[in-house]
Short mmCIF file of C-alpha atoms in Angstrom, two decimals:
data_model
loop_
_atom_site.label_atom_id
_atom_site.label_comp_id
_atom_site.label_asym_id
_atom_site.label_seq_id
_atom_site.Cartn_x
_atom_site.Cartn_y
_atom_site.Cartn_z
CA MET G 1 28.33 17.62 33.79
CA THR G 2 24.55 17.61 32.94
CA MET G 3 23.54 18.94 29.46
CA THR G 4 20.32 21.10 29.49
CA ARG G 5 18.38 21.21 26.27
CA ASN G 6 16.64 24.41 25.11
CA TRP G 7 13.27 23.14 24.24
CA ARG G 8 11.34 25.04 21.54
CA TYR G 9 7.90 23.94 23.05
CA THR G 10 6.52 24.11 26.46
CA THR G 11 3.25 23.18 27.98
CA ALA G 12 2.01 26.73 27.43
CA ASP G 13 2.67 26.46 23.74
CA LEU G 14 0.47 23.51 23.06
CA PRO G 15 -2.31 25.33 21.79
CA LYS G 16 -0.22 26.81 19.06
CA LEU G 17 0.14 23.36 17.52
CA SER G 18 -3.62 22.89 16.81
CA PRO G 19 -5.24 21.81 14.73
CA PHE G 20 -3.63 18.37 14.94
CA GLY G 21 -0.84 17.85 12.19
CA SER G 22 -0.86 21.55 10.96
CA VAL G 23 2.73 22.22 12.29
CA GLN G 24 5.67 20.32 10.79
CA THR G 25 9.22 20.32 11.38
CA ASP G 26 11.80 21.74 8.93
CA ARG G 27 13.57 18.52 7.67
CA ILE G 28 12.51 14.91 6.60
CA SER G 29 14.39 11.90 6.25
CA LEU G 30 14.46 10.50 2.66
CA SER G 31 15.57 7.35 0.96
CA GLN G 32 14.99 5.94 -2.54
CA PHE G 33 14.89 2.49 -3.84
CA ASP G 34 16.08 2.20 -7.57
CA GLY G 35 14.77 -1.18 -8.39
CA SER G 36 17.46 -3.23 -6.70
CA ALA G 37 18.51 -1.41 -3.33
CA TRP G 38 17.73 1.40 -1.06
CA SER G 39 19.87 4.52 -0.90
CA THR G 40 21.46 5.67 2.33
CA PRO G 41 18.62 7.95 4.03
CA GLN G 42 19.43 11.62 4.11
CA LEU G 43 18.18 14.43 5.99
CA ILE G 44 16.94 17.23 3.74
CA PRO G 45 15.01 20.41 4.25
CA ALA G 46 11.30 19.54 3.56
CA ALA G 47 10.99 22.43 1.08
CA ASP G 48 13.76 20.55 -1.12
CA PHE G 49 11.40 17.56 -1.48
CA ALA G 50 10.71 17.13 -5.25
CA LEU G 51 8.33 14.78 -7.04
CA HIS G 52 7.99 14.41 -10.79
CA PRO G 53 4.55 15.39 -11.97
CA GLY G 54 4.40 12.10 -13.93
CA SER G 55 5.04 9.87 -10.91
CA HIS G 56 3.17 6.71 -10.66
CA CYS G 57 1.86 7.57 -7.00
CA LEU G 58 0.21 10.65 -8.40
CA HIS G 59 -1.70 9.00 -11.44
CA TYR G 60 -2.34 5.43 -10.24
CA GLY G 61 -2.48 5.69 -6.50
CA SER G 62 0.73 3.80 -5.63
CA SER G 63 1.36 5.30 -2.13
CA CYS G 64 0.80 4.43 1.61
CA PHE G 65 1.54 5.98 5.01
CA GLU G 66 1.98 5.43 8.73
CA GLY G 67 1.28 7.44 11.81
CA LEU G 68 3.05 6.92 15.18
CA LYS G 69 4.35 9.24 17.95
CA ALA G 70 7.52 9.94 19.79
CA TYR G 71 7.32 11.32 23.18
CA ARG G 72 9.47 13.59 25.53
CA TRP G 73 9.37 11.83 28.90
CA GLN G 74 9.45 13.67 32.29
CA ASP G 75 13.23 13.19 32.48
CA ASP G 76 13.57 14.77 29.07
CA SER G 77 14.68 11.30 27.35
CA LEU G 78 13.04 10.51 24.03
CA ALA G 79 10.92 7.61 23.15
CA ILE G 80 8.92 6.05 20.26
CA PHE G 81 5.75 3.87 20.73
CA ARG G 82 5.75 0.50 18.87
CA PRO G 83 7.87 1.57 15.64
CA ASP G 84 8.32 -2.21 14.82
CA GLN G 85 4.48 -2.57 14.31
CA HIS G 86 3.99 0.52 12.08
CA ALA G 87 6.99 -0.80 9.94
CA LYS G 88 5.42 -4.36 9.57
CA ARG G 89 2.13 -2.58 8.58
CA MET G 90 3.81 -0.52 5.86
CA VAL G 91 5.43 -3.70 4.47
CA THR G 92 1.72 -5.20 4.27
CA SER G 93 0.56 -1.94 2.47
CA GLY G 94 3.32 -1.78 0.20
CA GLU G 95 3.02 -5.45 -1.01
CA LEU G 96 -0.79 -5.11 -1.36
CA LEU G 97 -0.17 -1.89 -3.52
CA SER G 98 2.68 -3.27 -5.22
CA ILE G 99 5.08 -0.68 -4.11
CA THR G 100 8.68 -2.03 -2.66
CA PRO G 101 8.49 -1.19 0.95
CA PRO G 102 11.55 -0.58 3.31
CA ASP G 103 12.39 -3.33 5.69
CA GLU G 104 11.63 -3.06 9.33
CA SER G 105 15.10 -1.79 10.46
CA HIS G 106 15.38 0.73 7.62
CA PHE G 107 12.10 2.25 8.51
CA ILE G 108 12.83 2.36 12.30
CA GLU G 109 16.47 3.90 11.88
CA MET G 110 14.69 6.65 9.65
CA CYS G 111 12.11 7.36 12.34
CA LYS G 112 14.79 7.56 14.92
CA SER G 113 16.99 10.07 12.72
CA VAL G 114 13.88 12.21 12.40
CA VAL G 115 13.18 12.24 16.12
CA ARG G 116 16.79 13.03 17.04
CA ASP G 117 16.95 15.87 14.42
CA SER G 118 13.58 17.32 15.62
CA ALA G 119 14.15 16.66 19.20
CA ASP G 120 14.20 20.21 20.11
CA SER G 121 10.55 20.43 18.69
CA ILE G 122 9.19 17.82 20.72
CA PRO G 123 6.48 19.20 23.20
CA PRO G 124 6.17 17.87 26.56
CA ALA G 125 2.91 15.74 27.77
CA PRO G 126 0.34 15.61 26.71
CA GLY G 127 2.07 16.62 23.39
CA ALA G 128 4.02 14.50 21.21
CA LEU G 129 5.92 14.34 18.09
CA TYR G 130 3.93 12.80 15.30
CA LEU G 131 5.66 10.82 12.79
CA ARG G 132 4.52 10.45 9.09
CA PRO G 133 6.40 7.90 7.17
CA VAL G 134 5.23 7.80 3.51
CA LEU G 135 6.00 5.36 0.66
CA LEU G 136 5.60 6.34 -3.11
CA GLY G 137 5.66 4.83 -6.23
CA ALA G 138 8.26 6.89 -8.27
CA ASP G 139 8.21 5.39 -11.94
CA THR G 140 7.62 8.30 -14.31
CA ASN G 141 5.76 6.39 -16.85
CA ILE G 142 2.06 7.87 -17.24
CA GLY G 143 1.11 4.91 -19.49
CA ALA G 144 1.97 2.35 -16.59
CA ALA G 145 -1.73 1.96 -15.31
CA SER G 146 -1.47 -1.69 -15.34
CA THR G 147 2.28 -1.87 -14.31
CA PRO G 148 3.57 -1.52 -10.84
CA SER G 149 6.33 0.99 -10.15
CA SER G 150 9.68 -0.49 -10.01
CA ARG G 151 11.13 2.45 -8.03
CA SER G 152 10.07 3.83 -4.55
CA ILE G 153 10.42 6.98 -2.41
CA PHE G 154 10.16 6.52 1.16
CA TYR G 155 10.51 9.54 3.35
CA VAL G 156 9.46 10.50 7.15
CA MET G 157 8.35 13.78 8.18
CA ALA G 158 7.57 14.97 11.63
CA SER G 159 4.62 17.04 13.46
CA PRO G 160 4.86 18.46 16.95
CA VAL G 161 1.37 18.07 18.19
CA GLY G 162 -0.52 19.04 21.27
CA ASP G 163 -3.35 17.14 23.16
CA TYR G 164 -5.91 15.84 20.38
CA PHE G 165 -8.39 16.95 23.05
CA ALA G 166 -7.11 20.32 23.15
CA GLY G 167 -10.52 21.88 23.40
CA GLY G 168 -11.55 19.58 26.32
CA GLU G 169 -12.34 15.84 26.09
CA ARG G 170 -16.00 15.22 24.61
CA ALA G 171 -17.87 12.22 23.35
CA LEU G 172 -18.34 11.97 19.54
CA ARG G 173 -21.14 11.70 17.38
CA LEU G 174 -21.26 8.85 14.68
CA LEU G 175 -23.51 8.25 11.83
CA VAL G 176 -24.14 4.70 11.36
CA GLU G 177 -23.93 3.97 7.56
CA ASP G 178 -25.23 0.37 6.60
CA LYS G 179 -25.17 0.49 3.03
CA LEU G 180 -21.87 2.25 1.61
CA PRO G 181 -18.60 0.27 2.22
CA ARG G 182 -15.45 2.46 3.69
CA THR G 183 -12.79 0.85 0.93
CA ALA G 184 -12.80 -1.25 -1.97
CA PRO G 185 -13.03 -5.04 -1.04
CA GLY G 186 -9.79 -6.38 0.37
CA PHE G 187 -8.22 -3.04 0.70
CA GLY G 188 -9.62 -1.98 4.07
CA GLN G 189 -6.22 -3.16 5.71
CA VAL G 190 -4.14 -0.77 3.58
CA LYS G 191 -3.21 2.62 5.09
CA THR G 192 -3.62 4.43 1.56
CA GLY G 193 -5.00 7.84 1.06
CA SER G 194 -7.53 6.62 -1.36
CA ASN G 195 -9.26 4.89 1.57
CA TYR G 196 -9.51 8.12 3.28
CA ALA G 197 -10.69 10.10 0.25
CA ALA G 198 -13.47 7.53 -0.44
CA ALA G 199 -14.89 8.16 2.94
CA LEU G 200 -14.50 11.91 2.89
CA SER G 201 -17.64 12.92 1.21
CA ILE G 202 -19.77 10.48 3.13
CA THR G 203 -18.22 12.23 6.28
CA LEU G 204 -18.77 15.73 5.16
CA ALA G 205 -22.29 15.13 4.25
CA ALA G 206 -22.80 13.45 7.77
CA LYS G 207 -21.35 16.50 9.26
CA LYS G 208 -23.48 18.86 7.40
CA LYS G 209 -26.66 17.20 8.14
CA TRP G 210 -26.21 15.58 11.51
CA LYS G 211 -23.13 17.49 12.93
CA ALA G 212 -21.51 14.24 13.14
CA ASP G 213 -17.81 13.81 13.87
CA GLN G 214 -17.32 10.52 11.87
CA VAL G 215 -19.13 7.76 10.02
CA LEU G 216 -19.36 4.55 11.39
CA PHE G 217 -19.38 1.96 8.36
CA CYS G 218 -21.50 -1.00 8.82
CA PRO G 219 -22.01 -2.33 5.36
CA SER G 220 -24.79 -5.21 5.07
CA SER G 221 -25.06 -4.66 9.03
CA ASP G 222 -21.51 -5.73 9.52
CA VAL G 223 -19.96 -2.96 12.04
CA GLN G 224 -16.47 -2.39 10.79
CA GLU G 225 -14.67 1.14 11.57
CA THR G 226 -14.95 4.69 10.93
CA GLY G 227 -13.24 6.73 8.06
CA ALA G 228 -10.27 7.28 10.30
CA ALA G 229 -10.25 5.09 13.50
CA ASN G 230 -11.11 1.65 14.75
CA PHE G 231 -14.33 1.08 16.74
CA LEU G 232 -14.67 -0.82 20.11
CA LEU G 233 -17.56 -1.63 22.49
CA ILE G 234 -16.72 -1.50 26.04
CA ASP G 235 -18.37 -2.03 29.39
CA ASP G 236 -17.29 -3.00 33.10
CA LYS G 237 -16.39 -6.52 32.10
CA LYS G 238 -15.47 -6.81 28.36
CA ILE G 239 -14.30 -5.27 25.23
CA ILE G 240 -15.86 -6.27 22.02
CA THR G 241 -14.41 -5.34 18.46
CA LYS G 242 -14.36 -6.97 15.07
CA PRO G 243 -11.83 -9.78 14.44
CA LEU G 244 -8.96 -8.82 12.10
CA ASP G 245 -9.90 -9.24 8.26
CA ASP G 246 -9.06 -7.34 5.01
CA SER G 247 -12.13 -4.92 5.55
CA PHE G 248 -10.59 -2.70 8.07
CA LEU G 249 -7.26 -1.37 9.31
CA HIS G 250 -5.20 -3.44 11.71
CA GLY G 251 -4.69 -0.63 14.38
CA VAL G 252 -1.72 -0.62 16.35
CA THR G 253 -3.55 1.37 19.15
CA ARG G 254 -6.47 -1.19 18.80
CA ASN G 255 -3.80 -4.08 19.48
CA SER G 256 -2.43 -1.96 22.56
CA ILE G 257 -5.74 -1.18 24.05
CA LEU G 258 -6.76 -5.02 23.65
CA THR G 259 -3.75 -6.06 25.35
CA ILE G 260 -3.83 -3.72 28.22
CA GLY G 261 -7.37 -4.40 28.58
CA LYS G 262 -6.73 -8.00 29.03
CA GLU G 263 -4.20 -7.52 31.45
CA LEU G 264 -6.74 -5.20 33.48
CA GLY G 265 -9.15 -7.91 33.50
CA TYR G 266 -11.26 -7.15 30.91
CA GLU G 267 -12.62 -10.05 28.83
CA ILE G 268 -11.96 -9.64 25.12
CA GLU G 269 -13.97 -10.67 22.54
CA GLU G 270 -12.91 -10.22 18.70
CA ARG G 271 -16.14 -11.25 16.85
CA ASN G 272 -18.43 -9.64 14.41
CA VAL G 273 -21.27 -7.15 15.68
CA THR G 274 -24.47 -6.35 13.67
CA THR G 275 -26.14 -3.08 13.86
CA ASP G 276 -28.79 -4.40 16.01
CA GLU G 277 -26.53 -5.48 18.66
CA LEU G 278 -24.66 -2.13 18.29
CA LEU G 279 -27.81 -0.39 19.01
CA LYS G 280 -28.81 -2.68 21.84
CA TRP G 281 -25.53 -2.14 23.51
CA THR G 282 -26.16 1.69 23.84
CA GLU G 283 -28.54 0.81 26.48
CA HIS G 284 -25.87 0.05 29.07
CA GLY G 285 -22.47 0.04 27.30
CA GLU G 286 -19.78 2.54 26.10
CA ALA G 287 -18.14 2.88 22.55
CA ALA G 288 -14.80 4.26 21.46
CA LEU G 289 -12.64 5.01 18.57
CA SER G 290 -8.95 3.88 18.85
CA GLY G 291 -5.98 5.39 16.74
CA THR G 292 -2.71 7.12 17.26
CA ALA G 293 -3.96 10.71 17.17
CA ALA G 294 -6.73 10.70 19.76
CA VAL G 295 -5.52 7.13 21.50
CA LEU G 296 -8.99 6.29 22.69
CA ALA G 297 -11.81 8.62 21.75
CA PRO G 298 -15.26 8.18 23.48
CA VAL G 299 -18.38 7.84 21.53
CA GLY G 300 -21.44 9.72 22.94
CA SER G 301 -24.11 9.14 20.30
CA LEU G 302 -24.95 7.11 17.32
CA ILE G 303 -27.39 8.33 14.58
CA PHE G 304 -29.11 5.48 12.68
CA GLU G 305 -32.00 5.80 10.43
CA GLU G 306 -32.62 9.33 11.69
CA LYS G 307 -32.77 8.29 15.15
CA GLU G 308 -30.25 9.14 17.95
CA TYR G 309 -29.08 6.51 20.54
CA THR G 310 -27.08 7.97 23.34
CA LEU G 311 -24.47 6.24 25.28
CA CYS G 312 -23.15 6.99 28.95
CA ASN G 313 -25.35 10.40 28.78
CA ASN G 314 -23.09 11.56 26.06
CA GLU G 315 -20.18 11.86 28.38
CA PRO G 316 -16.87 9.98 27.94
CA GLY G 317 -17.39 6.53 29.88
CA PRO G 318 -15.26 5.60 32.80
CA ASN G 319 -13.92 2.37 31.14
CA ALA G 320 -12.85 4.13 27.95
CA ARG G 321 -11.15 6.70 30.08
CA ARG G 322 -9.30 3.91 32.26
CA LEU G 323 -8.08 2.32 29.13
CA ARG G 324 -6.86 5.45 27.45
CA GLN G 325 -5.03 6.71 30.55
CA ALA G 326 -3.49 3.21 30.92
CA LEU G 327 -2.13 3.58 27.54
CA ILE G 328 -1.14 7.28 27.82
CA ASP G 329 0.86 6.39 31.04
CA LEU G 330 2.94 3.84 29.10
CA GLN G 331 3.58 5.97 26.32
CA GLN G 332 4.78 8.97 28.51
CA GLY G 333 6.88 6.87 30.57
CA VAL G 334 4.88 7.02 33.68
CA ALA G 335 4.05 3.37 33.90
CA GLU G 336 6.74 0.62 33.37
CA ASP G 337 7.15 -0.80 29.79
CA THR G 338 6.98 -4.70 30.50
CA ARG G 339 6.43 -5.62 26.75
CA GLY G 340 9.09 -4.12 24.88
CA TRP G 341 6.62 -1.52 23.11
CA ILE G 342 9.03 1.33 23.73
CA THR G 343 12.07 2.07 21.42
CA ARG G 344 14.30 4.71 23.31
CA ILE G 345 16.11 7.29 21.43
#
């Protein structure tokens, strides 16, 4: 006997899930580390989540998070994309921030439990269920500015989302910032809220003056990333991006695009790029931002020293579209997973 699920969202409902991340499911999965072991995860109403006002995370920034997606495939089966890589990155973030992180299996099982619990809320393609795992330092000593939290709280929440480009795919405008850094030295690879907060006022100023979507941080002419996504240069033959170091986030989508690109015949160059080379590239190539939310978002113009440089006539480029579609096909079960990137539910 075939079971038919009553899905909460259909394709027609996707516009209701905009802006991205503005709708959340009713329950979260929660686990706590008491200094020696993690508790058994529990599904609780999101409204019941309580945090002491003296919690270490609120005063001293001991917090980090991840962002990944689960998908409803055409056969109504459910799948999560590369949760193991997000689990490993959270371990790195936790260690650098001196917060005890969950191990990989604990992380993945809690993500799975939220997907199962929220299954009815997963929209069809091009929608998805966006998962937000969060790790917090939970000690309540407000005098512990120089002491790490011995206790941790880990929870996973979920947000049914539509297509990031719900208003139609468009090329983004970036302001090139060659003086200010995005993060404190050594912490660019950590997915912590303070990094995003540090870039926010700079981004808001760029939006106000230049109508820019993001700021591309290039301190001392070193092209790194924007406030919320990795940055890639693309043309018909190659993909160029900065090699991994501690100045920027080690994106799972970035890694996925580079892997797929190599298999499609692109030459992959992980090397440093200067602002001079970046501006020269606009004469013939494409640029894109990679991240979980938008997958691969095309860049149409760069603004540097009050001059605008246009790429691909300010339209999405064919190579970025090709790479983006190849990744989306894999995530949504259209293409075969030959790399073990898909975790079925």
